[in-house]
mmCIF file of C-alpha atoms in Angstrom:
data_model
loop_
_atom_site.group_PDB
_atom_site.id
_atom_site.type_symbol
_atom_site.label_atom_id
_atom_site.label_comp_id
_atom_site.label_asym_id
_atom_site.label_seq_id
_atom_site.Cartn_x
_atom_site.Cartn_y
_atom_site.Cartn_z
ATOM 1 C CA UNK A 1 -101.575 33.870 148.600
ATOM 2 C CA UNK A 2 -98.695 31.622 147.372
ATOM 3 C CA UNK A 3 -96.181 30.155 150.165
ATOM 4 C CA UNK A 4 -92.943 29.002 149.066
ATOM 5 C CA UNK A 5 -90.595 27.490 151.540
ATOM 6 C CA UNK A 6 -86.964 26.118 150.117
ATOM 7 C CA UNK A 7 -84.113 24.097 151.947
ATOM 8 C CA UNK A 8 -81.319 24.375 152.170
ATOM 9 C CA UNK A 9 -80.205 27.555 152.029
ATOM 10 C CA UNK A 10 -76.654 26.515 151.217
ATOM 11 C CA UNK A 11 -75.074 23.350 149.918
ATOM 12 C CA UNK A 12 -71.690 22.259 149.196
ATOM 13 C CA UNK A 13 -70.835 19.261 147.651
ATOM 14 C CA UNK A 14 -67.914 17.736 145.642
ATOM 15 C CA UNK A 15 -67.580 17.284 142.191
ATOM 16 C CA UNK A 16 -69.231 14.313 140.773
ATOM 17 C CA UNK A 17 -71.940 13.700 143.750
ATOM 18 C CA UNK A 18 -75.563 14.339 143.780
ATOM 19 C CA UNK A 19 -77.594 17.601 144.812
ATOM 20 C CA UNK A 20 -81.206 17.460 146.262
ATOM 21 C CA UNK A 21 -82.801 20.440 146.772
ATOM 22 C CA UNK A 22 -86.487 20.986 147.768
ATOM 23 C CA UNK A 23 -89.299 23.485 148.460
ATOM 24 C CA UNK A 24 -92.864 23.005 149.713
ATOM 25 C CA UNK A 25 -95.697 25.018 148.590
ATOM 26 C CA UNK A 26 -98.894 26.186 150.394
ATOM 27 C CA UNK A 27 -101.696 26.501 147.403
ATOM 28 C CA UNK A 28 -103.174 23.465 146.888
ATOM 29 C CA UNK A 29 -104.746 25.339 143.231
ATOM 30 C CA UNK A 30 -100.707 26.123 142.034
ATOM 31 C CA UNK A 31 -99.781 23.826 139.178
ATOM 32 C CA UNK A 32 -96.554 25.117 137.270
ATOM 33 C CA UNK A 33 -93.299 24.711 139.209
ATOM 34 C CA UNK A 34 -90.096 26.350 137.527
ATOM 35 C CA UNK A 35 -86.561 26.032 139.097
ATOM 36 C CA UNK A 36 -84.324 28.973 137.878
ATOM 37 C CA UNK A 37 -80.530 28.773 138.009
ATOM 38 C CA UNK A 38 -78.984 32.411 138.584
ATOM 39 C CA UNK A 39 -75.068 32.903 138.301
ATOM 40 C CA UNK A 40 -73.006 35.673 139.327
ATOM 41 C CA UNK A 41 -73.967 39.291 137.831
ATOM 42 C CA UNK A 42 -76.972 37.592 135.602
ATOM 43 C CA UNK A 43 -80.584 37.604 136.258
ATOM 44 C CA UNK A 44 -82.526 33.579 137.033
ATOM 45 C CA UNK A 45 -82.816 31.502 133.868
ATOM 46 C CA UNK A 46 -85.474 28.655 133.755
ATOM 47 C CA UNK A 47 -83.490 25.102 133.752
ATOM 48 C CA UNK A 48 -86.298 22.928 134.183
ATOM 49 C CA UNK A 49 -90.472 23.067 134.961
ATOM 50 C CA UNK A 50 -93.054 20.442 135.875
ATOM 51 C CA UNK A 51 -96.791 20.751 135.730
ATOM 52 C CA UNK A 52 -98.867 19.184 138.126
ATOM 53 C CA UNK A 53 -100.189 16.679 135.852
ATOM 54 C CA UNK A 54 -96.705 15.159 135.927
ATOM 55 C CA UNK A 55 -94.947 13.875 138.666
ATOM 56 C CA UNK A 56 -91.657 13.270 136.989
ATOM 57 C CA UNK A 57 -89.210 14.864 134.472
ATOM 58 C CA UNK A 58 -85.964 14.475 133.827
ATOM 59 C CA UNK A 59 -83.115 16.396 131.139
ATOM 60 C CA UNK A 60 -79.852 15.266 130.971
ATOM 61 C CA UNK A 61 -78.705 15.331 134.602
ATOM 62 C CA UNK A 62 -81.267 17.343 136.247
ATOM 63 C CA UNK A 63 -84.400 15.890 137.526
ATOM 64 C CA UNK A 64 -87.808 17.582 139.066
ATOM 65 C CA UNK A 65 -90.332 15.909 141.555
ATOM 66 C CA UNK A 66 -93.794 16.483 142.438
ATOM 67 C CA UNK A 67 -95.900 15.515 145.382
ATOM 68 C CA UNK A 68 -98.896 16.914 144.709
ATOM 69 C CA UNK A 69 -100.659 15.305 148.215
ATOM 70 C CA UNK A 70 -98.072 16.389 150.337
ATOM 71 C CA UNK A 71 -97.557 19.599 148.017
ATOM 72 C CA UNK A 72 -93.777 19.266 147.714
ATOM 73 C CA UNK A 73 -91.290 19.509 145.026
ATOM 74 C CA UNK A 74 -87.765 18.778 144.440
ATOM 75 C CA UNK A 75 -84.624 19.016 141.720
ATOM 76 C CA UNK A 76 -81.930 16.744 141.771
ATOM 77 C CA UNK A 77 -78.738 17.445 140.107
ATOM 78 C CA UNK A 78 -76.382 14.174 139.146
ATOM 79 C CA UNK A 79 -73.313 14.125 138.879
ATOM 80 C CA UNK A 80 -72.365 17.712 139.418
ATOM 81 C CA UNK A 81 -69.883 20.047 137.890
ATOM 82 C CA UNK A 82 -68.218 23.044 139.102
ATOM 83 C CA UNK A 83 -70.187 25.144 136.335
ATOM 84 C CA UNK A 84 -73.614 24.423 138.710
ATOM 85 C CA UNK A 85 -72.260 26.475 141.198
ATOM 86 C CA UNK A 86 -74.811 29.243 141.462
ATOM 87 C CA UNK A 87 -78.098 29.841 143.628
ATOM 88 C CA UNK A 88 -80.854 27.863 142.332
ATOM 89 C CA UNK A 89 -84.881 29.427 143.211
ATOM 90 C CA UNK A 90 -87.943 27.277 142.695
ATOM 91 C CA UNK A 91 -91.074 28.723 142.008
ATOM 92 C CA UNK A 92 -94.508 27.752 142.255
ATOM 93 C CA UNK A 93 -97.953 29.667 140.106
ATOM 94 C CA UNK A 94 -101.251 28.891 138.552
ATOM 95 C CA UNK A 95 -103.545 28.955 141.959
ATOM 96 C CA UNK A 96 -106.611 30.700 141.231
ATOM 97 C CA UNK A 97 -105.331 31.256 137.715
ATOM 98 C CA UNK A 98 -102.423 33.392 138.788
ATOM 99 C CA UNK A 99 -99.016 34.147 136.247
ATOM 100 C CA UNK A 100 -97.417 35.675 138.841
ATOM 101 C CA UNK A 101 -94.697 33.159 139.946
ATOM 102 C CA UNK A 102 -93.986 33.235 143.917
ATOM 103 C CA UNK A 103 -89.950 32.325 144.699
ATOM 104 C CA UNK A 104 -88.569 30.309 147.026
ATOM 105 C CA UNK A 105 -85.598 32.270 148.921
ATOM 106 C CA UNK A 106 -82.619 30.184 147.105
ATOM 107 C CA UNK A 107 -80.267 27.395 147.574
ATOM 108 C CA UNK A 108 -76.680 28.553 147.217
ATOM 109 C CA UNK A 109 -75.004 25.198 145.377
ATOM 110 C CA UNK A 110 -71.188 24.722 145.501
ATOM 111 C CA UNK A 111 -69.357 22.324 143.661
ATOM 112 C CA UNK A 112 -65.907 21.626 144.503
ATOM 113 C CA UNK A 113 -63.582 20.556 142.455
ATOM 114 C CA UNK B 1 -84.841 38.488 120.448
ATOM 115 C CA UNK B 2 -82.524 40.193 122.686
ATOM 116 C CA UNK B 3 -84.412 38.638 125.521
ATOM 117 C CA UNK B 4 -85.522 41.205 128.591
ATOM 118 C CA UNK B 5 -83.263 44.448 128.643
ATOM 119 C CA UNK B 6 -82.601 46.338 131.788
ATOM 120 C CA UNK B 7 -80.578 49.541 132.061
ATOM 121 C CA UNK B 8 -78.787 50.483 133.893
ATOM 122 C CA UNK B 9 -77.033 47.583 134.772
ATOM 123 C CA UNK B 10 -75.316 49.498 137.848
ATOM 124 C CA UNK B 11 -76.706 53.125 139.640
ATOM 125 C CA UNK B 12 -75.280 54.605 142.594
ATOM 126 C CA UNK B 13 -76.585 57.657 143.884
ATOM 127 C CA UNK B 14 -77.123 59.216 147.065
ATOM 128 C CA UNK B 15 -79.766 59.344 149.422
ATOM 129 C CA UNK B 16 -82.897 61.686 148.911
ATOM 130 C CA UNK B 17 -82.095 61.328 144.798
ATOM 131 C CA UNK B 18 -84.566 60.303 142.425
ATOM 132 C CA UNK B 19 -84.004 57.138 140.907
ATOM 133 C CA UNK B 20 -85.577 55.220 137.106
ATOM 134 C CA UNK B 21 -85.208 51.938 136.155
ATOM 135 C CA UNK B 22 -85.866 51.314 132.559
ATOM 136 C CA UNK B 23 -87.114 47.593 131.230
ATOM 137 C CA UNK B 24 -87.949 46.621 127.856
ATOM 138 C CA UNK B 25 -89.731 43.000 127.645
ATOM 139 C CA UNK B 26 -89.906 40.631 125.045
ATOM 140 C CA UNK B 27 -91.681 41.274 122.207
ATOM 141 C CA UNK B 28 -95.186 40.077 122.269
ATOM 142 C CA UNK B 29 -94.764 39.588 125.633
ATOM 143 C CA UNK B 30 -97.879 40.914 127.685
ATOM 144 C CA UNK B 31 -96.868 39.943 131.256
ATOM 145 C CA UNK B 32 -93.931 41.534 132.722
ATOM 146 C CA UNK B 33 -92.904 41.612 136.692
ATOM 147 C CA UNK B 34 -90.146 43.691 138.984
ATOM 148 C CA UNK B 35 -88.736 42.116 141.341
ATOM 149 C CA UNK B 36 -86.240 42.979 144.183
ATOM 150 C CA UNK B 37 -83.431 40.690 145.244
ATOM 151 C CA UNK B 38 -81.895 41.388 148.432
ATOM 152 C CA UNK B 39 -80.146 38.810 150.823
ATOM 153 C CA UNK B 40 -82.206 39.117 153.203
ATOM 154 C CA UNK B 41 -85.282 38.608 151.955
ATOM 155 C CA UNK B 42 -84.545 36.836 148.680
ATOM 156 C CA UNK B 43 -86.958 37.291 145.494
ATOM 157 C CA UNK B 44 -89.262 40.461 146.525
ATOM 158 C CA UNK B 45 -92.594 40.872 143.522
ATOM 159 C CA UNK B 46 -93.005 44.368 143.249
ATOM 160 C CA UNK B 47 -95.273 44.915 140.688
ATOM 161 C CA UNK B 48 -97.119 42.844 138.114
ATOM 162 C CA UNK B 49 -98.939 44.005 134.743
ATOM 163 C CA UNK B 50 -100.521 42.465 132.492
ATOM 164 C CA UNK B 51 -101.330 44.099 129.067
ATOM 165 C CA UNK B 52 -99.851 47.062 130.372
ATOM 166 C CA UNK B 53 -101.973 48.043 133.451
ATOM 167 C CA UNK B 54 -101.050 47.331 137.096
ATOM 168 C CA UNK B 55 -102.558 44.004 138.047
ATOM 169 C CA UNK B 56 -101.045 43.464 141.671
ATOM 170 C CA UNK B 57 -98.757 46.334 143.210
ATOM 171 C CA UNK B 58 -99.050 44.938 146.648
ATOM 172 C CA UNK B 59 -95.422 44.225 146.639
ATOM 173 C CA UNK B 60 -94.558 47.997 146.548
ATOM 174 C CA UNK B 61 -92.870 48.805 149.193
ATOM 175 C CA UNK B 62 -94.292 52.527 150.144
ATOM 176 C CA UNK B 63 -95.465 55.694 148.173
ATOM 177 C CA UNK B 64 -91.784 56.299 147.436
ATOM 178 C CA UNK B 65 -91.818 53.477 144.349
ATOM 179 C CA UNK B 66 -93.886 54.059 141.526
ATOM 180 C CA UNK B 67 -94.142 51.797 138.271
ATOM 181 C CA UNK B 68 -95.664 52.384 135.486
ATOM 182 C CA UNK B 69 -96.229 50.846 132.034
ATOM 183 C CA UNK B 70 -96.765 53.620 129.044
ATOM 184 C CA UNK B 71 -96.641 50.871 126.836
ATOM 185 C CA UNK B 72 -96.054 47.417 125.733
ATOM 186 C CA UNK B 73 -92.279 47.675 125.228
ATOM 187 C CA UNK B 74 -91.425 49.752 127.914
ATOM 188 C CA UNK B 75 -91.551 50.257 131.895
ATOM 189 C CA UNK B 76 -90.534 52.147 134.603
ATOM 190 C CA UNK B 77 -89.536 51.550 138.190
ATOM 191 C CA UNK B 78 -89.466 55.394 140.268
ATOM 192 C CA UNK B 79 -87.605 55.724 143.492
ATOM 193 C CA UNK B 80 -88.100 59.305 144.938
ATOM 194 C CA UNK B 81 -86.982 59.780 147.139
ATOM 195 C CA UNK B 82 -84.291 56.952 147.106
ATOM 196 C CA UNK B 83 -83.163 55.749 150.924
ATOM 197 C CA UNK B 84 -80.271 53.817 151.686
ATOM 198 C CA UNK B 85 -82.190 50.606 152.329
ATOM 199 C CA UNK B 86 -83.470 50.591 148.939
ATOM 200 C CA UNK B 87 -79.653 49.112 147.581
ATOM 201 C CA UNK B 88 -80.979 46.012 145.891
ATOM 202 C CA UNK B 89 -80.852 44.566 142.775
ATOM 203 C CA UNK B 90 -83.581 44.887 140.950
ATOM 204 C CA UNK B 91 -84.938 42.796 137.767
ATOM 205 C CA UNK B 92 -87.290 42.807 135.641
ATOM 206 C CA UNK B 93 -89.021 39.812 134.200
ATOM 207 C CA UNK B 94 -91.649 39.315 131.092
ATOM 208 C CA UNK B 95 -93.470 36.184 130.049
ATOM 209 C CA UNK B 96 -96.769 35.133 127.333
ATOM 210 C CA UNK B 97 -99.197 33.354 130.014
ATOM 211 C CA UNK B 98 -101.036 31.140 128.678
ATOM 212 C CA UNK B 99 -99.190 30.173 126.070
ATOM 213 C CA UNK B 100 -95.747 30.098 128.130
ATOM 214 C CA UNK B 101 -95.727 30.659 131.523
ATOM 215 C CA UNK B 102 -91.952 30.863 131.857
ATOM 216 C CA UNK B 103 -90.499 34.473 133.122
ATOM 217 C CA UNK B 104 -87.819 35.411 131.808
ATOM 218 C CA UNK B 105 -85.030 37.616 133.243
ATOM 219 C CA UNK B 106 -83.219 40.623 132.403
ATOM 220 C CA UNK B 107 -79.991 41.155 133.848
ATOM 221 C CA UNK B 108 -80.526 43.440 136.541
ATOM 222 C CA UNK B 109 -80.182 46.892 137.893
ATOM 223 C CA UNK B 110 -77.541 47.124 140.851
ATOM 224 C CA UNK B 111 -78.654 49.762 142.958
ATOM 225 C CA UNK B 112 -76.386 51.385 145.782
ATOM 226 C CA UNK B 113 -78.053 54.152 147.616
ATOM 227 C CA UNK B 114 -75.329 55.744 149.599
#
């Protein structure tokens, strides 16, 4: 099955710098890559997804990666705000036509003021 | 749409109790997932069904969970009997493969089995 590894497990940064976060995957066949942003007391929300037919996408100030050769993928965060605080989880699916989305363990972000 | 709806939000009940948590999914939604989030171990799949029948249950821990799917609005997570290190929160999640593939979230059961 699916292998998803994530780094770091914690970052701290101050307000206004960058955040790179980034997770490997094992399953060559996967090619749908969420990141989910979960805040205190709520359940993950989707912020941003790439397919593996892209190798770039940006919104606003968030940005997703894909190395499909060296099966790696990362988000960037400009310019951060306090209100990214939270734990962040990239996912990985689609290998051997799979829905089932396999999680990274999490990357605690804070922002400091 | 309400989005995915959990309940309860919080249980806390002692060990050796039976313990249900309730999920209703999107509508139209014929995917839906529990998980189990712990800090040790992160983002746990439990269970997966599609169309309302189990598709992968390998995530279940032992013979003490049980899930089950009566139908397409509605699904069960059984913990009998419940065991201290079973305090987790746990979440459900529904999505519309092909069409989206995005899961989305409910809010979560806090479970505390003292």
């Amino acid at each position: 099955g699916e292998n998803v590894e994530q780094h770091p497990s914690t970052l701290s940064v101050q307000e206004g710098d960058s955040a790179v976060i980034k997770c490997t995957y094992s399953d060559s066949a996967s090619n749908y890559f969420p990141w989910y942003k979960q805040e205190l007391g709520k359940g993950p929300q989707l912020i941003i997804d790439i397919r593996s037919n892209v190798g770039e996408k940006k919104d606003q100030r968030i940005a997703v990666t894909l190395n499909k050769t060296a099966k790696h993928f990362s988000l960037h965060i400009t310019e951060t705000q306090p209100e990214d605080s939270a734990v962040y989880f990239c996912a990985a699916m689609g290998g051997g036509g799979s829905y089932i989305p396999t999680f990274g363990r999490g990357t605690s972000l804070i922002v400091h003021p | 749409d309400a989005g995915v709806i959990q309940s309860p939000r919080h249980e806390v009940t002692e060990m050796g109790q039976e313990v249900t948590l309730r999920c209703k999914p999107i509508s139209g939604h014929n995917s839906l997932f529990w998980y189990r989030q712990t800090m040790m171990r992160g983002l746990e799949l439990l269970i997966y069904f599609n169309n309302n029948v189990p598709i992968d249950d390998s995530g279940m821990p032992e013979d003490r969970f049980s899930a089950k799917m009566p139908n397409a609005s509605f699904s069960t997570l059984k913990i009998q009997p419940s065991e201290p290190r079973d305090s987790a929160v746990y979440f459900c999640a529904s999505s519309l493969p092909p069409v989206n593939t995005e899961a989305f979230f409910g809010q979560g059961t806090r479970l505390t089995v003292v």
